[in-house]
Short mmCIF file of C-alpha atoms in Angstrom, two decimals:
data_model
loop_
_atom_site.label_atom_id
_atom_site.label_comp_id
_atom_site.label_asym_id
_atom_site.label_seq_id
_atom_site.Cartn_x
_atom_site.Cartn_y
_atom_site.Cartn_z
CA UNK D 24 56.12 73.35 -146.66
CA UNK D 25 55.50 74.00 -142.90
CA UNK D 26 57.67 71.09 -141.85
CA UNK D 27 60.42 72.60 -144.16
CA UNK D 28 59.94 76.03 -142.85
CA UNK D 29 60.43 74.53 -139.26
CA UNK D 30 63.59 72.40 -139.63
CA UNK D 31 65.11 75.27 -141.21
CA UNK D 32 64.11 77.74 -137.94
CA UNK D 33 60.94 78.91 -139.93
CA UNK D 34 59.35 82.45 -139.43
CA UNK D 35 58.01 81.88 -136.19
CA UNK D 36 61.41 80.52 -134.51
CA UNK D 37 62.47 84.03 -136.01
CA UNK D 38 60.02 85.71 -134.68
CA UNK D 39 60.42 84.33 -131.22
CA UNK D 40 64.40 85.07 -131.50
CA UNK D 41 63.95 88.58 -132.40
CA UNK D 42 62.09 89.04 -129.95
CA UNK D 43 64.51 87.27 -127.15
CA UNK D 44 67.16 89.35 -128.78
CA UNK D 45 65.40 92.73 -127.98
CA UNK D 46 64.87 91.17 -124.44
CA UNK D 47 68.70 90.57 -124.07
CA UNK D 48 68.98 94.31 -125.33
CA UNK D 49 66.65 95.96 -122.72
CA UNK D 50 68.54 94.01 -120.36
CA UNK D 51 71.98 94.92 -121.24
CA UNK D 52 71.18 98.46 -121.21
CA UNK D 53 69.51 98.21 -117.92
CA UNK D 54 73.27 96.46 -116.88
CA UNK D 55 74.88 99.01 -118.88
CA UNK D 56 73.54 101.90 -115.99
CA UNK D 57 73.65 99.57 -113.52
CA UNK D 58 77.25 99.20 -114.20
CA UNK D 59 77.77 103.37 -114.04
CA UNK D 60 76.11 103.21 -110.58
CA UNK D 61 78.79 100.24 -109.30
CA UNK D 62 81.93 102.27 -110.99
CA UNK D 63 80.54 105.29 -108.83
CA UNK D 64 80.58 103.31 -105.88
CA UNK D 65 83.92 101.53 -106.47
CA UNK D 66 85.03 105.49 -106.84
CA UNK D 67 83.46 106.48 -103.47
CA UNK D 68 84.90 103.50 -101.72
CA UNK D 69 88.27 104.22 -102.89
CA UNK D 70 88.13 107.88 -102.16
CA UNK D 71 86.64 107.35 -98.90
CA UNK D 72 88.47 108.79 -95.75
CA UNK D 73 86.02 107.32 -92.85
CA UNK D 74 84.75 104.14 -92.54
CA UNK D 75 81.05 104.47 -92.44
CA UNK D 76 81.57 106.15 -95.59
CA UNK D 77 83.80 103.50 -97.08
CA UNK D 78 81.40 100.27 -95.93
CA UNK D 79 77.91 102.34 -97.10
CA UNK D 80 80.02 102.81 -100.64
CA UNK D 81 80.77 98.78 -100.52
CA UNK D 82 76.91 98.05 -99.46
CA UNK D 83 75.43 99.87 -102.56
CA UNK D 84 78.32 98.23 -104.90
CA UNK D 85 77.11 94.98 -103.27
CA UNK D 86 73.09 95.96 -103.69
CA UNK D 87 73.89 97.43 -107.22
CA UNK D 88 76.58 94.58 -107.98
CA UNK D 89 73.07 91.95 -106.99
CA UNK D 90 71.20 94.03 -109.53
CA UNK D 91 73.58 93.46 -112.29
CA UNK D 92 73.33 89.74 -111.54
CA UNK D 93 69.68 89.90 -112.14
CA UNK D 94 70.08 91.16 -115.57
CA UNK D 95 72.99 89.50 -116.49
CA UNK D 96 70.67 85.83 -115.63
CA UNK D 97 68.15 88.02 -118.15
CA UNK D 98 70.56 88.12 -120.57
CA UNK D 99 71.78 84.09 -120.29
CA UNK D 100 67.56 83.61 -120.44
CA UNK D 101 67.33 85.42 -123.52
CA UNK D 102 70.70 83.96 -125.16
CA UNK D 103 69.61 80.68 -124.35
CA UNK D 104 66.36 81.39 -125.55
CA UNK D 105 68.11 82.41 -129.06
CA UNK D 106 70.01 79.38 -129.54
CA UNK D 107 66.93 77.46 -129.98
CA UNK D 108 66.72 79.22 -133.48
CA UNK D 109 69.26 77.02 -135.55
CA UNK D 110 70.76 80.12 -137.75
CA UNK D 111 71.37 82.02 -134.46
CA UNK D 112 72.63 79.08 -132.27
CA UNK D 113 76.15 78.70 -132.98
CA UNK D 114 76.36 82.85 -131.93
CA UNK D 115 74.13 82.42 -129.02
CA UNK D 116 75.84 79.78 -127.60
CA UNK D 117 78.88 81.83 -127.18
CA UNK D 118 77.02 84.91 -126.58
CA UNK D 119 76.09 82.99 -123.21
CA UNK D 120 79.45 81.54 -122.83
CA UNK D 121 80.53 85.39 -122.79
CA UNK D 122 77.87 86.22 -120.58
CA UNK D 123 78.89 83.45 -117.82
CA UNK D 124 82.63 84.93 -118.19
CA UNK D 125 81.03 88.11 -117.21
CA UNK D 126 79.27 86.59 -114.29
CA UNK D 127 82.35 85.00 -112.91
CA UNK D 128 84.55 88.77 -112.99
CA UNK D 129 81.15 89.92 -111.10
CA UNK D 130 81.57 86.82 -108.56
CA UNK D 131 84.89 87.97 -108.26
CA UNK D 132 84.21 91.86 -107.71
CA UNK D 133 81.10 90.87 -105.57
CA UNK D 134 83.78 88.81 -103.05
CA UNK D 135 85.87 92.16 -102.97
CA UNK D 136 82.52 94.02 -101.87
CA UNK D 137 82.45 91.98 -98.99
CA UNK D 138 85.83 92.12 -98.04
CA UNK D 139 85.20 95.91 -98.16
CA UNK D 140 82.70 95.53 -95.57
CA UNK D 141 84.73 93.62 -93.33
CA UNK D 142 88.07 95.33 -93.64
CA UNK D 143 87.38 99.14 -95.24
CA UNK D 144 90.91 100.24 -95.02
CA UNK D 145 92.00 96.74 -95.74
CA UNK D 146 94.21 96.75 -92.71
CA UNK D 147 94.46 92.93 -92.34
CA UNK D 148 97.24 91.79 -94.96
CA UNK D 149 95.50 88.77 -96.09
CA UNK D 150 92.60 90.72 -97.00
CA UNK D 151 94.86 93.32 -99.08
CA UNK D 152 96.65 89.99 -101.15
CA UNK D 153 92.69 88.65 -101.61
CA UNK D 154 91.33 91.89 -103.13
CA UNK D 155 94.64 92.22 -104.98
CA UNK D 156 94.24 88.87 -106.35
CA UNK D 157 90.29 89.22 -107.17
CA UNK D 158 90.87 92.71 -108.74
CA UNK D 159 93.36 91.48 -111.71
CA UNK D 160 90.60 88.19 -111.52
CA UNK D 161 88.28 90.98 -112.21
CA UNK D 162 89.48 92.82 -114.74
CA UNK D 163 90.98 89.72 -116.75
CA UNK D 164 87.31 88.25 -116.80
CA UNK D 165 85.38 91.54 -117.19
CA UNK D 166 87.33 93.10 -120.27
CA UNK D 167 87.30 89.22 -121.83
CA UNK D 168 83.39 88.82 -121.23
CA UNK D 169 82.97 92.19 -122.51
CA UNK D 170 84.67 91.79 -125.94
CA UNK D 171 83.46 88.55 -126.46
CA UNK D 172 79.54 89.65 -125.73
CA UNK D 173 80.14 92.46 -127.82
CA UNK D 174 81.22 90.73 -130.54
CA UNK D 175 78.52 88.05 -130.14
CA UNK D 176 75.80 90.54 -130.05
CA UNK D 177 77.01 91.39 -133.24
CA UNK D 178 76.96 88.17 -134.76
CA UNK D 179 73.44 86.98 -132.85
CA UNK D 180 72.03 90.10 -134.76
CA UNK D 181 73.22 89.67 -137.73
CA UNK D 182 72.26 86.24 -138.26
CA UNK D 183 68.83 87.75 -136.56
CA UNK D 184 68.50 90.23 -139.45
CA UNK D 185 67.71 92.87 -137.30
CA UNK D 186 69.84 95.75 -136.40
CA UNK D 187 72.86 95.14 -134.59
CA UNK D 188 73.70 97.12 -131.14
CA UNK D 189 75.92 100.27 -132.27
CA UNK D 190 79.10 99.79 -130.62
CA UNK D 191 82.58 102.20 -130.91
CA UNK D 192 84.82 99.75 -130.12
CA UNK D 193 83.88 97.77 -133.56
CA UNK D 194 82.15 100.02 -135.73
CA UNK D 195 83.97 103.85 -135.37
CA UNK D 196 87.17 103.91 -137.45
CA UNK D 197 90.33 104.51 -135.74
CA UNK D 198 92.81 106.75 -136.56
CA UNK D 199 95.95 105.61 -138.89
#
């Protein structure tokens, strides 16, 4: 019965995957405000009229852009960690394929930070075309990796049987 229970992901492999999944959750909310704090930098950076004020804007995106790294590598751990459950896998597997799309749009914000530094005002043309470039990068990657993990979530948790993550852009009707 035991051997059974474990090649079908028995109670324990459950266990163990609930409890990665509330890992990846504590995590994602932790990115969640983490994100806030980078948006309010991006908005003082663009706003900013002097640059001291525009490069200390870009240097706590970049400290608060290193932060979301961190937890986004918690989040791979713990989606990882969930695939080794075999009723999960298939979801967790692309759950961390979504999170590595999300990684890649930070890679690509993180690179404008540092332009930021270098050039504030962007002054130098090629540095104006770069951030240009990175920003649609960005964006394309970001709102991709973001539908995708919600939507994995979603899955991972249902086929968790625990309580999936509430989110409006899948479970608020719209108006029609």
């Amino acid at each position: 019965l035991a051997v059974a229970a474990s090649a079908c992901g028995g109670g324990g492999s459950a266990e163990r995957a609930r409890a990665h999944f509330g890992d990846y959750r504590v995590a994602q909310e932790e990115r969640g405000r983490a994100e806030g704090a980078l948006n309010q930098a991006f908005r003082e950076l663009a706003q900013g009229t002097e640059r001291a004020s525009v490069v200390a804007a870009a240097e706590r995106g970049r400290t608060t852009a290193a932060r979301i790294r961190r937890l986004l590598d918690r989040e791979i751990e713990a989606a990882t960690a969930i695939a080794a459950y075999q009723p999960a896998r298939e979801h967790a597997q692309a759950l961390e394929r979504a999170l590595r799309r999300s990684g890649e749009g930070l890679r690509a914000l993180e690179e404008q930070l540092t332009i930021a530094i270098r050039d504030p005002f962007l002054d130098q043309p090629a540095n104006a075309n770069r951030v240009s470039r990175l920003s649609a990068k960005t964006v394309r990657l970001s709102v991709s990796g973001a539908v995708a993990r919600r939507r994995t979530a979603h899955a991972v948790a249902l086929a968790l049987g625990v309580e999936p993550p509430v989110d409006v852009m899948f479970d608020f009707p719209t108006p029609g």
